mmCIF file of C-alpha atoms in Angstrom:
data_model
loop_
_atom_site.group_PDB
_atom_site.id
_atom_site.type_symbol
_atom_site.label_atom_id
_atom_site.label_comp_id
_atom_site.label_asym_id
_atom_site.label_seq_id
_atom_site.Cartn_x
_atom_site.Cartn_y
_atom_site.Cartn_z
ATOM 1 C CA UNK A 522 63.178 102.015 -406.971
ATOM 2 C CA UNK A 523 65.406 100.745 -403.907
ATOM 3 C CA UNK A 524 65.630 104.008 -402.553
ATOM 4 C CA UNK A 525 61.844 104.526 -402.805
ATOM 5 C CA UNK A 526 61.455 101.148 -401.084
ATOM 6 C CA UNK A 527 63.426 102.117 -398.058
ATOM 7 C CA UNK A 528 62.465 105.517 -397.970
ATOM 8 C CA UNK A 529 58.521 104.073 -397.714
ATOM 9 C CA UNK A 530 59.520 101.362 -395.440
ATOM 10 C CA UNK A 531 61.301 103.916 -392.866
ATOM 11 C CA UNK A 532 58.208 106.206 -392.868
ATOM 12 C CA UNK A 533 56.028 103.267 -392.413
ATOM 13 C CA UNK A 534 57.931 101.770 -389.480
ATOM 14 C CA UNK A 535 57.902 105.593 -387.518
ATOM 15 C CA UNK A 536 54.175 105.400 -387.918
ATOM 16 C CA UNK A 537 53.488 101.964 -385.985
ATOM 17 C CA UNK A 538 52.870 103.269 -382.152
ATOM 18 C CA UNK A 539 55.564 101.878 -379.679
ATOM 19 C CA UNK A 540 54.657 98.782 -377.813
ATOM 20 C CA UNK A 541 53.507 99.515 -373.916
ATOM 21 C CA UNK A 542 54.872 97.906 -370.859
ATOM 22 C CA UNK A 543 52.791 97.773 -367.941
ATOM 23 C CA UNK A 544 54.506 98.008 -364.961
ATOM 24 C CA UNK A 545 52.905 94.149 -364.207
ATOM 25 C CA UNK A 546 55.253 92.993 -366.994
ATOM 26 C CA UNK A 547 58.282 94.491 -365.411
ATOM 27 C CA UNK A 548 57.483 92.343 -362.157
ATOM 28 C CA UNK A 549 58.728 88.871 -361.848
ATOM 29 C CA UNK A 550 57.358 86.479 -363.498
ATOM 30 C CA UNK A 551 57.234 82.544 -362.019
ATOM 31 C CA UNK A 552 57.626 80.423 -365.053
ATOM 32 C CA UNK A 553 59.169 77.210 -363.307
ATOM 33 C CA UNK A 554 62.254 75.562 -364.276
ATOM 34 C CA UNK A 555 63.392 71.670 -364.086
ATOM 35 C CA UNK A 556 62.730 68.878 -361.920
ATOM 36 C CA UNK A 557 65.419 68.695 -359.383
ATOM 37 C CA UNK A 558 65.637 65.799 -356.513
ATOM 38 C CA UNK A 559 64.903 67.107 -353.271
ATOM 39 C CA UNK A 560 67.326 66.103 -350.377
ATOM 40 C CA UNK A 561 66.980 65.646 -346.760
ATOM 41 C CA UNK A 562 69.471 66.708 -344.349
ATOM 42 C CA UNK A 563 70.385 66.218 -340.568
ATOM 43 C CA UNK A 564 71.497 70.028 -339.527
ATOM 44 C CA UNK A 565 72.827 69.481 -335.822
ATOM 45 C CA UNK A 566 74.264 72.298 -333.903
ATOM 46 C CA UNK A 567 73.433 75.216 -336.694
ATOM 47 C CA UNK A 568 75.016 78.202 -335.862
ATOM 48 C CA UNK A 569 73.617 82.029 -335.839
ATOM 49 C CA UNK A 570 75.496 83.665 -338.725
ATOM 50 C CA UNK A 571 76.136 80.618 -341.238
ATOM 51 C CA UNK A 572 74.084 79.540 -344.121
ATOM 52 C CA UNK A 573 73.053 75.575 -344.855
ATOM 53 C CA UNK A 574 71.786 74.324 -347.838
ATOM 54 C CA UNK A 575 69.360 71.409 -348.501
ATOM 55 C CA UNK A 576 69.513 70.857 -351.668
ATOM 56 C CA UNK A 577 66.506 71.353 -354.077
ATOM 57 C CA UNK A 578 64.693 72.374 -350.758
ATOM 58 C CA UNK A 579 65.972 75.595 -349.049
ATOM 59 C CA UNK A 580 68.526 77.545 -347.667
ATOM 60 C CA UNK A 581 68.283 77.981 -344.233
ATOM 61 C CA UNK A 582 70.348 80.851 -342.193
ATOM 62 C CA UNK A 583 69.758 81.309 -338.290
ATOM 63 C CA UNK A 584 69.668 84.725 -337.527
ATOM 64 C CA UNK A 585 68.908 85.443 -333.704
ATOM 65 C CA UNK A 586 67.913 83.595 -330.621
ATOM 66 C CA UNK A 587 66.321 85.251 -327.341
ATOM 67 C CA UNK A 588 63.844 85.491 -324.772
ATOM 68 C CA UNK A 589 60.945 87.442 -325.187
ATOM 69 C CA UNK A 590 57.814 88.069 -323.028
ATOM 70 C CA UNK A 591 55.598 89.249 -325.630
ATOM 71 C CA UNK A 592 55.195 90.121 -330.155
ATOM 72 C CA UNK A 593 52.977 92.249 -331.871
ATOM 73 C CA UNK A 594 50.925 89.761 -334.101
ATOM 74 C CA UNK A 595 48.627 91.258 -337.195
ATOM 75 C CA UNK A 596 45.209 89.995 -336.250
ATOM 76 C CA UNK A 597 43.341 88.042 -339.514
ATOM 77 C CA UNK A 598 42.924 90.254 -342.648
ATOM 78 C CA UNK A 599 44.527 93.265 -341.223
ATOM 79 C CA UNK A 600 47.813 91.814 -342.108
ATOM 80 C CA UNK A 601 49.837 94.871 -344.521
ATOM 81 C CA UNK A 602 48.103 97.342 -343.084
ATOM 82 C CA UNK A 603 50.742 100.158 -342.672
ATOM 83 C CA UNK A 604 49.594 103.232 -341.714
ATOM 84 C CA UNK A 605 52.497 105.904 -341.737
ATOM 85 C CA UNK A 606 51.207 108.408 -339.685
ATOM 86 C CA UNK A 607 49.002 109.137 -337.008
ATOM 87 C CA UNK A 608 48.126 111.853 -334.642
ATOM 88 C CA UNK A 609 47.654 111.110 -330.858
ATOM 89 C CA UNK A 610 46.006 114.225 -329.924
ATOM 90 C CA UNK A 611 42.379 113.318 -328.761
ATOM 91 C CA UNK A 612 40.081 115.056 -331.100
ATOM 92 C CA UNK A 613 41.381 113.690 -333.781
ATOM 93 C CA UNK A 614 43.265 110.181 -333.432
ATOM 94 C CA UNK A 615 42.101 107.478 -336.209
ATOM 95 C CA UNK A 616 40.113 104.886 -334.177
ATOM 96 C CA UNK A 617 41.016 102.359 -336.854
ATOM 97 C CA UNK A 618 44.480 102.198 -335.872
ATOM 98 C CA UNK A 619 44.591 103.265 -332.139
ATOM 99 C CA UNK A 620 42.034 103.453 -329.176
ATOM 100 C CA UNK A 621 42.497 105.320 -326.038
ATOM 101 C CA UNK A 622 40.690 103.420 -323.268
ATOM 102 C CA UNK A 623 40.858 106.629 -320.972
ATOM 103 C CA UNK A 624 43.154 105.895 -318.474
ATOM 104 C CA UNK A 625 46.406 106.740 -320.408
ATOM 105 C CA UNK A 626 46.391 103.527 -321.938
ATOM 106 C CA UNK A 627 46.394 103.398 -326.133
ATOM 107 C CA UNK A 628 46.550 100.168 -328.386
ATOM 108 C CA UNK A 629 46.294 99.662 -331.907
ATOM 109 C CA UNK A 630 43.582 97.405 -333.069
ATOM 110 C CA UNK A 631 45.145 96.397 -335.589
ATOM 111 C CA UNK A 632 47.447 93.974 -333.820
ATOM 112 C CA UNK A 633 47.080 91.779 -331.065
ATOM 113 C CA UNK A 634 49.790 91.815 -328.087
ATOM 114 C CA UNK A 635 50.935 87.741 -327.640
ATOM 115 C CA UNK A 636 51.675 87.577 -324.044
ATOM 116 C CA UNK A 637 54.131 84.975 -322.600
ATOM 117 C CA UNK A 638 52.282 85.262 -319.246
ATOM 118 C CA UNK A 639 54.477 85.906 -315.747
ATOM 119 C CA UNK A 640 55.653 82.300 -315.158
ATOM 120 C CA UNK A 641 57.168 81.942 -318.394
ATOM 121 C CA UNK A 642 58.528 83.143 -321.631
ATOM 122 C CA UNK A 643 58.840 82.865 -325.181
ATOM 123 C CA UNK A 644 62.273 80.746 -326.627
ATOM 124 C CA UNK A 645 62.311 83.175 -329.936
ATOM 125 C CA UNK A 646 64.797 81.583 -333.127
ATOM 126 C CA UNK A 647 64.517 83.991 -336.073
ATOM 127 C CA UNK A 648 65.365 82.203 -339.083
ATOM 128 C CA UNK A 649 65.521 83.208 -343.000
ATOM 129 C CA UNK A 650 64.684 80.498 -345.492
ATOM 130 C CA UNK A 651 65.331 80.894 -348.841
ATOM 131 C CA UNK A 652 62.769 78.750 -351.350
ATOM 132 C CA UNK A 653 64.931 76.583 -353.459
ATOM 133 C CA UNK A 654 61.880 74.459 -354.926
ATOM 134 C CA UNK A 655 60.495 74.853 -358.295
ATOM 135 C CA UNK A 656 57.280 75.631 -356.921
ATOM 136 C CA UNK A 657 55.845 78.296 -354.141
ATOM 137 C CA UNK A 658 56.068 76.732 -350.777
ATOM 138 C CA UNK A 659 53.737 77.825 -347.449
ATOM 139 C CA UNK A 660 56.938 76.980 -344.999
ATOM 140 C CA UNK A 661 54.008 77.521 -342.436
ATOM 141 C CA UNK A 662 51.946 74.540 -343.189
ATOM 142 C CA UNK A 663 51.961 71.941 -340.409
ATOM 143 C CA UNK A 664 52.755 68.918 -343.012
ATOM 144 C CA UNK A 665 55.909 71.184 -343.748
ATOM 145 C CA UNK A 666 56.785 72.558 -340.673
ATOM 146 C CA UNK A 667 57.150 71.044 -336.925
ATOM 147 C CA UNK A 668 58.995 72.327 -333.677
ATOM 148 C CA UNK A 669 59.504 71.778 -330.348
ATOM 149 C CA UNK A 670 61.889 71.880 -327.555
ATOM 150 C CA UNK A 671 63.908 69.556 -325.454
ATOM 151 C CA UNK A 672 64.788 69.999 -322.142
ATOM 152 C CA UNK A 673 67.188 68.161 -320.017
ATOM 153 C CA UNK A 674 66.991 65.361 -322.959
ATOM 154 C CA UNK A 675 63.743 64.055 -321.260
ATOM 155 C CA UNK A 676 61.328 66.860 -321.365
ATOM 156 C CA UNK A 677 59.227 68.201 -324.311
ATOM 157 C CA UNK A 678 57.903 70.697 -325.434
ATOM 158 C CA UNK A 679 55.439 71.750 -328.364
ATOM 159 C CA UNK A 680 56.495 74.555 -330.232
ATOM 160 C CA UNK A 681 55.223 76.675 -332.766
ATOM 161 C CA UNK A 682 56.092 79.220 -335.957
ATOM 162 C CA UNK A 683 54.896 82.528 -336.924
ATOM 163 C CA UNK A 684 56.085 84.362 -340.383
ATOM 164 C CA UNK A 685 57.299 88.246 -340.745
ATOM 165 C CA UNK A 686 56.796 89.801 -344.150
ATOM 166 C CA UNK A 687 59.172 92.924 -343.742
ATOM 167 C CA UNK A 688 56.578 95.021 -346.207
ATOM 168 C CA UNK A 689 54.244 95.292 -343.584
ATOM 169 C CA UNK A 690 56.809 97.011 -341.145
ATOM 170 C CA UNK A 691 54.713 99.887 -339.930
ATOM 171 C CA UNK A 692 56.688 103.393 -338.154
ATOM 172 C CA UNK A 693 53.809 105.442 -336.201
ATOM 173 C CA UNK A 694 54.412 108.920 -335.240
ATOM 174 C CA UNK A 695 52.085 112.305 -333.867
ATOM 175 C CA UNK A 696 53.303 115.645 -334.283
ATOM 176 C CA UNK A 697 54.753 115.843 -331.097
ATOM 177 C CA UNK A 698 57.336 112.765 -331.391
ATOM 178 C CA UNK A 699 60.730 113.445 -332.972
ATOM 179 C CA UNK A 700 61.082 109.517 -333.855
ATOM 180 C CA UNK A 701 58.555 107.455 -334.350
ATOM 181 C CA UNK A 702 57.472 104.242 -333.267
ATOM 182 C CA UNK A 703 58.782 100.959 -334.975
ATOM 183 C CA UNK A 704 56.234 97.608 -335.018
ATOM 184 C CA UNK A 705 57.423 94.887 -336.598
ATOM 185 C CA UNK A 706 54.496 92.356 -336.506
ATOM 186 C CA UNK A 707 54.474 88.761 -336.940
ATOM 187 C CA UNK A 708 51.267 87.676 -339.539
ATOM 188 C CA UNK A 709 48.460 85.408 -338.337
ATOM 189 C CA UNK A 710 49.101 81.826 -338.357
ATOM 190 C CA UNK A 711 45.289 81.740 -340.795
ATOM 191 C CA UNK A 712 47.401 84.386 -342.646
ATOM 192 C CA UNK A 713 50.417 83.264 -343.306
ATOM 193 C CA UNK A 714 51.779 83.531 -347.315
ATOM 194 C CA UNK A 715 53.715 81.264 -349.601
ATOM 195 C CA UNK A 716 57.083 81.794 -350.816
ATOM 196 C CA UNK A 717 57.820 82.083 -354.243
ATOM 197 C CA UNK A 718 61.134 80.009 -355.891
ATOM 198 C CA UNK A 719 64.129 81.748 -355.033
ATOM 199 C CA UNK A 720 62.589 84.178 -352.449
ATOM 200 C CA UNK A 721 63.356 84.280 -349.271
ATOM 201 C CA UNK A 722 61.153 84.276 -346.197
ATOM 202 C CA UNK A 723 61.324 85.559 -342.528
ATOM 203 C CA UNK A 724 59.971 83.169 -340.138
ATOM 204 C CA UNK A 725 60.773 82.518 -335.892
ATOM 205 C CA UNK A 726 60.366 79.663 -334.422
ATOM 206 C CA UNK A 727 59.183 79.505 -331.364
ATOM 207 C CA UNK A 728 58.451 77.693 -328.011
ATOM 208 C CA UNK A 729 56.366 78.808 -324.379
ATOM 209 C CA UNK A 730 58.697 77.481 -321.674
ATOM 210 C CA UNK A 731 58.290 77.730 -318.104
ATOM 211 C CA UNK A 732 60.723 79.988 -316.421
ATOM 212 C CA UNK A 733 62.257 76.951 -314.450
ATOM 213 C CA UNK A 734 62.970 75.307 -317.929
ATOM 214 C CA UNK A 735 64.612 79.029 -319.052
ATOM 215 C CA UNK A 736 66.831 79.836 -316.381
ATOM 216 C CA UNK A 737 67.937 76.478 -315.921
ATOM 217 C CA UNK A 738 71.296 74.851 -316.383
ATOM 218 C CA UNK A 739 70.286 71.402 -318.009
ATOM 219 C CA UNK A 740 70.648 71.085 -321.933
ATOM 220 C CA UNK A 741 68.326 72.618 -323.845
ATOM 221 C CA UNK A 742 67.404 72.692 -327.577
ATOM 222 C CA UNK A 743 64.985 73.423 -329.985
ATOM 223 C CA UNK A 744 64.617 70.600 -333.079
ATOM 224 C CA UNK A 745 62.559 71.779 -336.235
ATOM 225 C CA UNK A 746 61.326 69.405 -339.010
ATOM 226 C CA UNK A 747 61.125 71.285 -342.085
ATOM 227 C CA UNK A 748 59.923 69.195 -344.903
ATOM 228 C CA UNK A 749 62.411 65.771 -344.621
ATOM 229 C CA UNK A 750 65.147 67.177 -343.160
ATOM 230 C CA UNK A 751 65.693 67.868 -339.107
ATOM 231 C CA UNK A 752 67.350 71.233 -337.645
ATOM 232 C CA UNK A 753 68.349 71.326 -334.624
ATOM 233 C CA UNK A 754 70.053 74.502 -332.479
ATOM 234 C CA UNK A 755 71.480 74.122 -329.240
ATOM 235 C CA UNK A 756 69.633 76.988 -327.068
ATOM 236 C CA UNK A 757 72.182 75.929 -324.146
ATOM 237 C CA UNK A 758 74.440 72.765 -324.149
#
């Protein structure tokens, strides 16, 4: 009778259909985890190239600082768009992505061009911070996030933030380009997207200064409060 018994139980356990996974369940899934005590920190003089922690909060590492007179910025819920391919020639080009004005001069309407202006320029400090809460976080929200700039240790200046999501990177080519055309886009302020526990996010921080202020020789620095704690890098000592 044993033998019958496990001879009926095998055939009865081929017969039961095998459980599906949908590729959903395969994704991440935020549960939470515990409570921990979030600090505050004083980060003077960060560096490009290092990591700093605030504990319980984020991780914060500088990437890049520069001048720039204008970024490609995704105007409001055309963010992700990212068209692979396109073809310039005239009878044909997709007036959803690219308009030809007539007098050789084509821009995508998709994404607005953010111009610094002639008289001064855009202070540009790409940062990566890492979501170390237990919760997701919009690093973007003004209660969050402030910045500005401080010139000659009397003047200042309001700055801003705009967030990169590197998903939305978009490469355009025609049929008669051998590489295409790389747009990195920052997302609309109205936009912007939270960042998940443990997930890192791509932000720059920003300020307009007048060109005097740029090319000057008096200290200069840019000083971001992000949540309790104060960053500050040292654009020029």
């Amino acid at each position: 009778m044993k033998k019958k018994a496990i001879l009926l139980l095998g055939v009865m356990m081929m017969m039961v259909p095998a459980a599906s996974v949908s590729a959903e369940e395969l994704e991440v899934q935020l549960i939470g985890g515990e409570d921990a005590a979030v600090g505050a920190a004083s980060l003077d003089d960060v560096q490009l190239g290092e990591v700093y922690e605030i504990d319980g909060f984020a991780r914060i590492e500088p990437l890049d600082f520069q001048y720039v007179d204008f970024f490609p910025q995704y105007v409001s819920g055309m963010n992700g768009v990212n068209d692979t391919e396109w073809d310039l020639r005239m009878e044909s080009y997709d007036t959803k992505v690219l308009y030809f004005d007539g007098n050789d001069n084509y821009y995508y309407l998709n994404i607005d061009w953010i111009n610094s202006g002639k008289n001064a320029e855009f202070a540009w400090f790409l940062v990566d911070i890492t979501n170390k809460q237990k919760m997701p976080v919009n690093f973007m929200d003004e209660e969050t996030t402030q910045v500005k700039v401080i010139f000659d240790d009397e003047y200042e200046y309001a700055g801003w933030v705009r967030q990169f999501n590197y998903d939305y990177d978009t490469e355009r080519k025609s049929d008669w380009e051998e590489y295409g055309t790389f747009i990195r886009g920052a997302i609309r302020p109205d936009s912007a997207e939270e960042i998940d526990m443990m997930y890192t996010g791509h932000y720059v921080f920003g300020c307009t200064l007048p060109n005097a202020v740029m090319n000057g020789d008096e200290p200069l620095s840019m000083v971001i409060t992000l949540g309790d704690s104060e960053i500050t890098y040292n654009i020029r000592k």
